[in-house]
Short mmCIF file of C-alpha atoms in Angstrom, two decimals:
data_model
loop_
_atom_site.label_atom_id
_atom_site.label_comp_id
_atom_site.label_asym_id
_atom_site.label_seq_id
_atom_site.Cartn_x
_atom_site.Cartn_y
_atom_site.Cartn_z
CA MET A 180 87.59 47.73 92.51
CA ASN A 181 87.38 48.91 96.05
CA VAL A 182 89.72 48.09 99.09
CA GLY A 183 87.83 45.25 100.47
CA ALA A 184 88.06 43.25 97.22
CA ALA A 185 91.45 43.94 96.78
CA VAL A 186 92.42 42.75 100.49
CA PHE A 187 90.31 39.40 99.93
CA LEU A 188 91.62 38.85 96.40
CA GLY A 189 95.18 39.28 97.85
CA LEU A 190 94.40 36.78 100.71
CA GLY A 191 93.02 34.20 98.29
CA VAL A 192 96.41 34.53 96.02
CA LEU A 193 98.48 34.18 99.34
CA PHE A 194 96.52 31.20 100.64
CA SER A 195 96.47 29.41 97.36
CA ILE A 196 100.24 29.74 96.84
CA MET A 197 101.19 28.36 100.52
CA GLY A 198 98.77 25.54 99.98
CA ASN A 199 100.56 24.33 96.96
CA VAL A 200 103.88 25.08 98.91
CA GLY A 201 102.39 22.88 101.40
CA VAL A 202 101.57 19.97 99.37
CA LEU A 203 105.37 20.08 97.94
CA VAL A 204 106.66 20.17 101.67
CA PHE A 205 104.59 17.85 103.69
CA PRO A 206 105.57 14.20 104.24
CA ASP A 207 102.43 11.81 103.84
CA PRO A 208 99.06 11.88 102.34
CA TYR A 209 96.94 13.28 105.08
CA THR A 210 99.36 16.19 105.73
CA ARG A 211 99.25 17.15 101.96
CA LEU A 212 95.66 16.67 101.94
CA GLN A 213 95.59 19.22 104.80
CA ALA A 214 97.65 21.87 102.74
CA SER A 215 96.11 21.37 99.40
CA SER A 216 92.14 21.00 100.06
CA THR A 217 91.74 23.17 103.21
CA CYS A 218 94.12 26.11 102.70
CA THR A 219 92.62 26.00 98.83
CA THR A 220 88.98 26.38 100.52
CA THR A 221 89.99 29.33 102.26
CA SER A 222 91.55 30.61 99.17
CA VAL A 223 88.31 30.17 97.10
CA LEU A 224 86.22 31.54 100.17
CA SER A 225 88.47 34.80 99.55
CA PHE A 226 87.94 34.85 96.29
CA PHE A 227 83.99 34.79 96.47
CA ILE A 228 84.21 37.53 99.11
CA GLY A 229 86.02 39.69 96.93
CA CYS A 230 83.82 39.05 94.21
CA MET A 231 80.82 40.10 96.33
CA PHE A 232 82.55 43.47 97.21
CA ILE A 233 83.05 43.80 93.30
CA VAL A 234 79.53 43.05 92.40
CA GLY A 235 77.80 45.09 95.22
CA TRP A 236 74.34 44.67 96.11
CA GLY A 237 72.09 42.99 93.24
CA PRO A 238 71.17 39.84 91.55
CA MET A 239 74.79 38.79 91.10
CA LEU A 240 75.07 38.55 95.02
CA GLY A 241 72.40 36.18 95.54
CA ARG A 242 74.10 33.80 92.75
CA LEU A 243 77.38 34.50 94.43
CA LEU A 244 75.83 33.21 97.85
CA VAL A 245 74.19 30.25 96.29
CA ILE A 246 77.49 29.19 94.66
CA THR A 247 79.44 29.88 98.02
CA LEU A 248 77.12 27.58 99.93
CA PHE A 249 77.05 25.02 97.50
CA PHE A 250 81.00 25.16 97.65
CA PHE A 251 80.74 24.87 101.16
CA VAL A 252 78.66 21.79 101.18
CA THR A 253 80.86 19.77 98.55
CA SER A 254 84.36 20.90 99.21
CA PRO A 255 84.69 19.46 102.58
CA ILE A 256 83.05 16.21 101.41
CA SER A 257 85.54 15.73 98.55
CA ALA A 258 88.67 16.14 100.92
CA HIS A 259 86.67 14.05 103.68
CA ILE A 260 86.24 11.06 100.86
CA ILE A 261 89.89 11.12 99.92
CA ALA A 262 91.33 11.17 103.64
CA ARG A 263 88.76 8.45 104.65
CA PHE A 264 89.72 6.22 101.87
CA ALA A 265 93.61 6.39 102.92
CA TRP A 266 92.31 5.79 106.56
CA LYS A 267 90.22 2.53 105.56
CA SER A 268 93.07 1.35 103.38
CA GLY A 269 95.58 1.64 106.28
CA VAL A 270 97.82 4.20 105.44
CA VAL A 271 99.93 5.03 108.37
CA PRO A 272 99.75 8.73 109.35
CA TRP A 273 103.02 10.55 109.61
CA ARG A 274 104.14 11.56 113.08
CA LYS A 275 106.95 13.82 114.54
CA SER A 276 108.71 10.83 115.99
CA PHE A 277 109.28 9.18 112.36
CA ALA A 278 111.28 12.20 111.42
CA MET A 279 113.33 12.07 114.62
CA LYS A 280 113.68 8.24 114.63
CA ARG A 281 115.37 8.57 110.89
CA HIS A 282 117.30 11.51 112.18
CA ALA A 283 118.91 9.29 115.00
CA GLU A 284 119.62 6.40 112.59
CA ARG A 285 121.26 8.44 110.10
CA ARG A 286 123.44 9.84 112.98
CA ASP A 287 124.21 6.31 114.01
CA ASP A 288 125.89 5.37 110.56
CA MET B 135 45.90 8.51 104.27
CA ASP B 136 48.18 6.48 106.63
CA LEU B 137 50.98 7.89 108.54
CA ARG B 138 53.75 6.78 106.02
CA THR B 139 51.92 8.53 102.99
CA ARG B 140 51.41 11.76 105.05
CA TRP B 141 55.11 11.82 106.02
CA ALA B 142 56.32 11.07 102.26
CA LEU B 143 54.14 13.91 101.15
CA VAL B 144 55.81 16.27 103.71
CA ARG B 145 59.19 15.09 102.85
CA PHE B 146 58.27 15.79 99.29
CA GLY B 147 57.21 19.46 100.16
CA ILE B 148 60.59 20.10 101.95
CA THR B 149 62.67 19.11 99.33
CA PHE B 150 60.44 21.31 96.67
CA LEU B 151 60.67 24.08 98.89
CA SER B 152 64.45 24.04 99.27
CA LEU B 153 64.96 23.67 95.31
CA PHE B 154 62.62 26.32 94.52
CA ALA B 155 64.24 28.71 97.15
CA GLY B 156 67.58 27.93 95.43
CA TRP B 157 66.15 28.68 92.28
CA LEU B 158 64.80 31.91 93.08
CA LEU B 159 68.12 32.74 94.61
CA PHE B 160 69.77 31.76 91.58
CA THR B 161 67.50 33.27 89.01
CA TRP B 162 66.54 36.55 90.92
CA SER B 163 63.70 37.26 89.10
CA LEU B 164 60.03 37.00 89.18
CA ASP B 165 59.15 36.35 85.49
CA SER B 166 56.08 34.01 85.11
CA GLY B 167 58.21 31.94 82.61
CA SER B 168 61.30 31.61 84.93
CA LEU B 169 58.93 30.60 87.97
CA LEU B 170 57.01 28.08 85.73
CA ALA B 171 60.26 26.51 84.57
CA GLY B 172 61.58 26.39 88.17
CA GLY B 173 58.67 25.33 89.53
CA VAL B 174 58.28 22.11 86.94
CA SER B 175 61.84 21.32 87.23
CA SER B 176 61.98 21.54 91.30
CA LEU B 177 58.80 19.25 90.96
CA ALA B 178 60.50 16.81 88.83
CA VAL B 179 63.64 16.73 90.57
CA SER B 180 62.00 16.55 94.09
CA LEU B 181 60.00 13.51 92.90
CA VAL B 182 63.08 11.56 92.02
CA THR B 183 65.21 12.50 95.20
CA TYR B 184 63.00 13.24 98.03
CA PRO B 185 63.65 9.70 99.68
CA ILE B 186 67.38 10.56 99.64
CA PHE B 187 67.15 14.19 100.66
CA VAL B 188 65.30 13.50 103.68
CA GLU B 189 65.40 10.10 105.35
CA GLU B 190 62.38 8.20 106.46
CA THR B 191 63.48 7.87 109.96
CA GLU B 192 64.83 11.51 110.53
CA ALA B 193 61.29 12.39 111.81
CA GLY B 194 62.25 15.02 114.72
CA ARG B 195 60.81 18.51 113.55
CA ARG B 196 63.70 20.35 114.64
CA ALA B 197 65.96 18.35 112.31
CA HIS B 198 64.26 20.00 109.40
CA LEU B 199 63.72 23.55 110.90
CA PRO B 200 67.03 25.00 111.68
CA ARG B 201 66.73 28.23 113.74
CA PRO B 202 68.00 30.97 111.00
CA HIS B 203 69.48 33.41 112.99
CA MET B 204 71.41 30.91 115.14
CA PHE B 205 72.54 29.35 111.60
CA LEU B 206 73.77 32.63 110.47
CA LEU B 207 75.80 33.22 113.75
CA PHE B 208 77.09 29.67 112.98
CA LEU B 209 78.40 30.54 109.67
CA ALA B 210 80.05 33.85 110.84
CA ALA B 211 81.71 32.10 113.24
CA LEU B 212 82.83 29.45 111.01
CA VAL B 213 84.13 32.11 108.48
CA PHE B 214 85.97 33.73 111.06
CA SER B 215 87.68 30.59 112.42
CA MET B 216 88.65 29.60 109.15
CA TYR B 217 90.79 32.60 108.40
CA VAL B 218 92.18 32.18 111.94
CA ALA B 219 93.16 28.58 111.18
CA SER B 220 94.28 29.32 107.85
CA PHE B 221 96.74 31.73 108.86
CA ARG B 222 98.07 29.47 111.63
CA VAL B 223 98.48 26.58 109.04
CA LEU B 224 100.06 29.12 106.82
CA TRP B 225 103.03 29.78 109.64
CA ARG B 226 103.24 25.81 109.96
CA ILE B 227 103.87 25.62 106.30
CA LEU B 228 106.35 28.38 106.58
CA ARG B 229 108.38 27.13 109.50
CA GLY B 230 108.12 23.58 108.29
CA ASP B 231 107.16 22.45 111.82
CA ILE B 232 104.20 20.16 112.15
CA ASN B 233 102.82 17.65 114.75
CA PRO B 234 100.24 15.64 113.01
CA ARG B 235 98.00 13.18 115.04
CA VAL B 236 95.00 11.26 114.66
CA VAL B 237 92.56 11.86 117.60
CA HIS B 238 89.25 10.32 118.49
CA PHE B 239 86.51 11.75 120.25
CA ARG B 240 82.60 11.77 120.50
CA THR B 241 80.03 14.39 119.83
CA ARG B 242 76.78 15.07 121.70
CA LEU B 243 74.83 16.29 118.52
CA LYS B 244 71.62 14.13 117.99
CA THR B 245 70.23 14.59 114.60
CA ASP B 246 72.17 13.24 111.26
CA ILE B 247 72.18 16.62 109.62
CA ALA B 248 73.86 18.38 112.70
CA ARG B 249 76.34 15.71 112.79
CA VAL B 250 77.37 16.12 109.18
CA VAL B 251 77.47 19.68 109.44
CA LEU B 252 79.66 19.33 112.37
CA THR B 253 82.19 17.10 110.41
CA SER B 254 81.94 19.32 107.28
CA SER B 255 82.98 22.57 109.25
CA ILE B 256 85.71 20.43 111.10
CA THR B 257 87.09 19.46 107.67
CA LEU B 258 86.63 23.25 106.11
CA THR B 259 88.74 24.50 109.34
CA PRO B 260 92.34 24.16 108.07
CA GLY B 261 94.20 22.13 110.11
CA THR B 262 91.84 19.32 110.68
CA ILE B 263 90.12 16.94 108.54
CA THR B 264 87.46 14.04 109.51
CA LEU B 265 88.63 10.71 108.57
CA ASP B 266 85.64 9.04 109.74
CA LEU B 267 82.28 9.29 111.33
CA ASP B 268 80.52 6.16 112.82
CA ASP B 269 77.23 7.37 114.75
CA ASP B 270 78.68 9.96 117.56
CA HIS B 271 82.23 8.72 117.25
CA LEU B 272 84.67 11.05 114.95
CA VAL B 273 88.26 10.50 113.89
CA VAL B 274 90.12 13.55 113.16
CA HIS B 275 93.35 14.23 111.57
CA TRP B 276 95.11 17.15 113.31
CA LEU B 277 97.93 19.01 111.66
CA ASP B 278 99.09 20.86 115.01
CA ALA B 279 98.18 18.13 117.62
CA GLN B 280 98.39 19.91 121.14
CA THR B 281 97.05 16.65 122.98
CA THR B 282 95.59 13.19 122.24
CA HIS B 283 93.39 13.07 125.37
CA SER B 284 89.96 12.34 123.88
CA ARG B 285 88.00 14.87 125.72
CA TYR B 286 90.42 17.85 125.62
CA ALA B 287 91.05 17.36 121.89
CA GLY B 288 87.27 17.16 121.15
CA MET B 289 86.85 20.51 123.27
CA LEU B 290 89.49 22.24 121.25
CA ILE B 291 88.48 21.01 117.80
CA LYS B 292 84.77 21.02 118.00
CA GLY B 293 84.16 23.38 121.15
CA ALA B 294 82.42 26.39 119.80
CA TYR B 295 80.68 24.59 116.75
CA GLU B 296 79.10 22.01 118.62
CA LYS B 297 77.87 24.71 121.26
CA LEU B 298 76.23 26.69 118.05
CA LEU B 299 75.00 23.87 116.31
CA ARG B 300 72.98 22.51 119.27
CA GLY B 301 71.13 25.79 119.29
CA VAL B 302 70.58 25.45 115.55
CA TRP B 303 69.45 21.95 115.16
CA LEU B 304 69.39 19.86 118.50
#
């Protein structure tokens, strides 16, 4: 295993963990979707690039490229479908002012 | 042979070639058996799916023939900005300091496939998710909104992508 593979696999692990932390931390469906789907997309891409470094030039590289391309097509569409359903069914996106308002109310009590 | 039949044949050819190219990349062999299996299955699949793969009304030549070098440039820019935006989102998660807003803007791309690629790449970039696409009108959820002004937000979110995609498709 060479340096490039190690770097990209490490990045993949980092993004994957932080994406999952974001799901627990963030307040509403949209922001959680941001953390889970998009950070995980980057982590899976990092894993694929790390695998490309490991296998080197050969038939396996073509397969990895096809899989990566397929992933690039399908992954954003699944995230978009979930977000679009939430948007169409009227889930109100969380804003920064919501947290401030709640903070102010709590101080009034 | 009227225009409609000829256009159907061309669409069938485009579908077959895309599928067969995928097969060649995936198997990476030139055995006669493998080629035959790939050809027959590509034929069968493209017979069923060509009306979906290429819309009948999508008749511009540039909609089907992207410029490959520009497309590679676009992919490189996409991967690079994905990593940059990932680190930004990572920092946001660590700080717990987010300012999510929904912004609306328009795109100047003409073909359907270019619009779909634009929305997909906006969703692929961490920090932005496309909620809706209606003709040229995009609704985007932005994790770290710097502005809600339509044109400025559009410039920040889609700016480089749109410029590159106009070179790829239209």
